[in-house]
Coordinates of C-alpha atoms in Angstrom, one line a residue:
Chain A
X2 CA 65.5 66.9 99.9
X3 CA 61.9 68.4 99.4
X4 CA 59.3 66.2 101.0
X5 CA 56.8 66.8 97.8
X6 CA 58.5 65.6 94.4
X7 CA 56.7 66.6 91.1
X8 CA 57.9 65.1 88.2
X9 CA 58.3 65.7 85.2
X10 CA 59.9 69.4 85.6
X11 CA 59.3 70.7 82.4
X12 CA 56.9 69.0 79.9
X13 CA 56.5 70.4 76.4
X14 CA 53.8 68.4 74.2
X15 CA 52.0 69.4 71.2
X16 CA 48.7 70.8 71.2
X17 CA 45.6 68.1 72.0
X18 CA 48.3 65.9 74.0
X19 CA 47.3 63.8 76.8
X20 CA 49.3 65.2 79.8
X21 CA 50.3 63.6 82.8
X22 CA 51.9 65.7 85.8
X23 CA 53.1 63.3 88.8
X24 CA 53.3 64.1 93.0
X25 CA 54.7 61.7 95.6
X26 CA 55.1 63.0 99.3
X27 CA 56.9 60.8 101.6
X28 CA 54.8 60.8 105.0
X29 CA 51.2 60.7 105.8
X30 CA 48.9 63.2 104.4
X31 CA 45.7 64.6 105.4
X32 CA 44.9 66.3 101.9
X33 CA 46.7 67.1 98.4
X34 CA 46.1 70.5 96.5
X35 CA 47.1 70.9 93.0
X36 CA 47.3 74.5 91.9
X37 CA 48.3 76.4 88.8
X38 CA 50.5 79.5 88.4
X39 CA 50.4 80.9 85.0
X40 CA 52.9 83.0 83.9
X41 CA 51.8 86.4 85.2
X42 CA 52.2 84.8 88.5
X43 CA 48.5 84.4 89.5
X44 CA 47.9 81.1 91.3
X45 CA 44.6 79.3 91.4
X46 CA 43.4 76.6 93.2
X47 CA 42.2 73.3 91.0
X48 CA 41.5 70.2 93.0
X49 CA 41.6 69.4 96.9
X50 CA 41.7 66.1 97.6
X51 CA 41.7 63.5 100.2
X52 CA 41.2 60.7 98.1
X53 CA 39.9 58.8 95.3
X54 CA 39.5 61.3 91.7
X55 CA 38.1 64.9 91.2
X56 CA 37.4 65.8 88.0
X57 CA 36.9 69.2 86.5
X58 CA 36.3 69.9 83.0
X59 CA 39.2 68.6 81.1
X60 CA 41.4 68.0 84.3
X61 CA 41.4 65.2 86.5
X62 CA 43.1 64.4 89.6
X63 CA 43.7 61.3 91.3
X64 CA 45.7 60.7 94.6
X65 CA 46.6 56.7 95.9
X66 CA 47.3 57.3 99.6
X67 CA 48.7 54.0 100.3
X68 CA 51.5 54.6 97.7
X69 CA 51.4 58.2 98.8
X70 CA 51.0 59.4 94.8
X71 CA 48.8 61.7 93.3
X72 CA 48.5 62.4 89.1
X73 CA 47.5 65.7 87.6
X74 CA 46.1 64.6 84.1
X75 CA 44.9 67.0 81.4
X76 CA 42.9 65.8 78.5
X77 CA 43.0 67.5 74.7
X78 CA 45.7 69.5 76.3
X79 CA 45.0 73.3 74.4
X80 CA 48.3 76.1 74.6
X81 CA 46.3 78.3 77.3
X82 CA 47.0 75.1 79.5
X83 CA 50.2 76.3 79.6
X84 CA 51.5 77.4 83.6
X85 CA 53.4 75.8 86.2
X86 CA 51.6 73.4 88.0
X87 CA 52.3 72.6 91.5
X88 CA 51.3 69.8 93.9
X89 CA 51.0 70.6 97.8
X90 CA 50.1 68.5 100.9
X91 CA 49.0 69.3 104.2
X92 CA 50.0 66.7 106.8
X93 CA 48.2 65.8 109.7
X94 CA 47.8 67.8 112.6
X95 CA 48.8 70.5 110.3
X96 CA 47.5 73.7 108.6
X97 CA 50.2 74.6 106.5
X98 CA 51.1 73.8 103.0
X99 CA 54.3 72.2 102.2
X100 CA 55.0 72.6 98.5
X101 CA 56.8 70.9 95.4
X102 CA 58.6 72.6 93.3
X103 CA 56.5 72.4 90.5
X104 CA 56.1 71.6 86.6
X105 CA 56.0 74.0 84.1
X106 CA 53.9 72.7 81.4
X107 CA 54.4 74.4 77.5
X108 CA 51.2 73.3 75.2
X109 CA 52.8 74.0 71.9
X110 CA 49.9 75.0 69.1
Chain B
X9 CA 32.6 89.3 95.2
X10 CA 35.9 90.6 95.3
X11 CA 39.2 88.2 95.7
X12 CA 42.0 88.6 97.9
X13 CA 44.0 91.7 97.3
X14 CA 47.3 93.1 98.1
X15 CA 49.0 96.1 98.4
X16 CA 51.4 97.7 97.0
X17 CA 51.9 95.3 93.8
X18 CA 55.5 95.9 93.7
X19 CA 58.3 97.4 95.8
X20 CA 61.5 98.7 95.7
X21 CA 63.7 99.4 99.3
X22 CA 66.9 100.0 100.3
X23 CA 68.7 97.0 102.5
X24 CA 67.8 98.0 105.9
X25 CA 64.6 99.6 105.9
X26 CA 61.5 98.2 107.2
X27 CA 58.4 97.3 104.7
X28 CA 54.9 96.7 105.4
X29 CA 53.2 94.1 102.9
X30 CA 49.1 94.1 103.1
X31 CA 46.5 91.7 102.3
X32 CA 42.8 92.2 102.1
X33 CA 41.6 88.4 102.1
X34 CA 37.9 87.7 100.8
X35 CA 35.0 88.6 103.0
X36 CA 34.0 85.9 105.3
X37 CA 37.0 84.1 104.9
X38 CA 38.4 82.9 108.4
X39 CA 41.6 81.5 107.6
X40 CA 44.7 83.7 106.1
X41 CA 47.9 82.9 105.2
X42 CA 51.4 84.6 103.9
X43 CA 53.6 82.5 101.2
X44 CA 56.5 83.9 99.8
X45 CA 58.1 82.4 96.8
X46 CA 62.0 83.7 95.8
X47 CA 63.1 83.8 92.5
X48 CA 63.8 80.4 91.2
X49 CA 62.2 78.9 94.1
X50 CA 59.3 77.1 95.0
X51 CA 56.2 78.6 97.3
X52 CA 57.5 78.4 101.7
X53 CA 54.5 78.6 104.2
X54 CA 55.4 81.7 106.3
X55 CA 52.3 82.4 108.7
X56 CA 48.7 80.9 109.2
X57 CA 45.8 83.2 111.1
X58 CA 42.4 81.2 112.0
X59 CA 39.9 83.2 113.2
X60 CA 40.5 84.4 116.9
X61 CA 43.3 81.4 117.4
X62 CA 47.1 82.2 118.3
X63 CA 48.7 82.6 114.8
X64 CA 51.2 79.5 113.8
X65 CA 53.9 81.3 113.0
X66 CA 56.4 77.9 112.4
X67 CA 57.2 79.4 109.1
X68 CA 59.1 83.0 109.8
X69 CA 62.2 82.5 108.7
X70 CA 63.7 85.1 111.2
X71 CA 62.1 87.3 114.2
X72 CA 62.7 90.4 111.5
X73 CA 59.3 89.0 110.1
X74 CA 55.9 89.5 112.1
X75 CA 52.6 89.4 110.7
X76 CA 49.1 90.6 112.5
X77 CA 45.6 90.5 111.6
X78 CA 43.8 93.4 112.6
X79 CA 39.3 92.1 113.7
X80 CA 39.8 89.2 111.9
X81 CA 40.2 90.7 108.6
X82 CA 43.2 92.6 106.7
X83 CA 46.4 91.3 107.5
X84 CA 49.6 93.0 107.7
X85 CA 53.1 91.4 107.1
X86 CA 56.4 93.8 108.6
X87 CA 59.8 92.8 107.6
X88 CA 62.2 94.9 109.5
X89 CA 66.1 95.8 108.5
X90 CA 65.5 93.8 104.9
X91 CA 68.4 92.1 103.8
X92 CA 69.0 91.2 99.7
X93 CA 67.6 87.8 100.4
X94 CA 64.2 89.3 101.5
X95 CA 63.6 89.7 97.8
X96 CA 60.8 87.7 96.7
X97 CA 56.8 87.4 95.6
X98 CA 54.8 87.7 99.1
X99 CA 51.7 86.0 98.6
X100 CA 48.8 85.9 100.6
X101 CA 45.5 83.1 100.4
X102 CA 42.1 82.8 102.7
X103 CA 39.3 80.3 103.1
X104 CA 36.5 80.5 104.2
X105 CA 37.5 77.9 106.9
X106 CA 40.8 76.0 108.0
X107 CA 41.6 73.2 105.4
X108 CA 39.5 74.7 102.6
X109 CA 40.6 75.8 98.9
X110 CA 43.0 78.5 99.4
X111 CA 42.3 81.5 97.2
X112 CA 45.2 83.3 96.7
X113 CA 46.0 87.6 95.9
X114 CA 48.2 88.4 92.7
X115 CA 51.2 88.9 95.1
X116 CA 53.4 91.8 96.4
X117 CA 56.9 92.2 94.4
X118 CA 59.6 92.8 97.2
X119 CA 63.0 93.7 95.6
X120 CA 65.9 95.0 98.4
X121 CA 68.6 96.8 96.8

């Protein structure tokens, strides 16, 4: 059983959509990364976080550490938003990432 | 400035042979570290380098993997004898410290025949 679960694991929505990507880890955390891979396989970092909400452009990122959840929400969701997105912690006392499994995201135009 | 890079992009081997895997992470950057994602598969942590600190090498999934980082800077991963199962995306990230955003290189192809 992977300690990171992303849900959903495929989302389709049409274009302008508000989309929702979820993350729950099971033990304590000491930060949450959410990253995107698009389909050339290039992977870039989008949010870090400890706690509380990032916000960058039309994402936003949220993470409740007492329910051990974090949400990966895109606004006016456009078809170059279209990638796997992927939700990884780093515990405590730890450098390493431990990874989900990921959600590929189609924006349909 | 320049991202991370890796060499070669892809490569083809025969089962058995050794390969060498290299990553050029960005200047500056302190921290390095080797993913590998199989086909199908999500992204495994293989091996972390932090400046002049022992590597943690708790994710090696055999001792036919080793991994050095040559003044602090490129880093090389070796996988000796490859087996099918080798066959994956290597990926390598830095940081300008430990428990920074990653920024990861476009990934070496490994495919053992």
């Amino acid at each position: 059983k992977n300690e990171v679960e992303q849900s959903p694991q495929n989302l389709t929505a049409q274009e302008g959509e508000f989309i929702t990507i979820n993350c729950s880890y099971s033990v304590g955390i000491s930060a949450l990364h959410w990253l995107q891979q698009h389909p050339g396989g290039g992977i870039v970092s989008l949010f870090m976080l400890s706690s509380g909400k990032k916000k960058h452009g039309r994402l936003i990122a949220t993470i409740n550490i007492q329910e051990k959840h974090s949400s990966l929400h895109i606004t006016a969701s456009h078809p170059r938003d279209s990638a796997v997105y992927i939700c990884a912690v780093r515990y405590f006392g730890n450098e390493k990432l431990t990874f989900g499994t990921g959600t590929r995201l189609t924006i349909i135009p | 400035g320049a991202g991370v890079s890796q060499s070669p992009s892809n490569k083809v081997t025969e089962k058995g042979k050794d390969v060498e895997l290299r990553c050029d992470p960005i200047s500056g950057h302190t921290a390095l570290y080797w993913y590998r994602q199989s086909l199908g598969q999500g992204l495994e942590f293989l091996i972390y380098f932090q400046g002049n600190s022992a590597p943690d090498k708790s994710g090696l999934p055999s001792d036919r993997f080793s991994a050095e980082r040559t003044g602090g800077s490129v880093s090389t991963l070796t996988i000796q004898r490859t087996q099918q199962e080798d066959s994956a995306v290597y990926l390598c990230a830095s940081s300008l410290m430990a428990r920074e955003t990653q920024y990861f290189g476009p990934g070496t192809r490994l495919l053992v025949l």
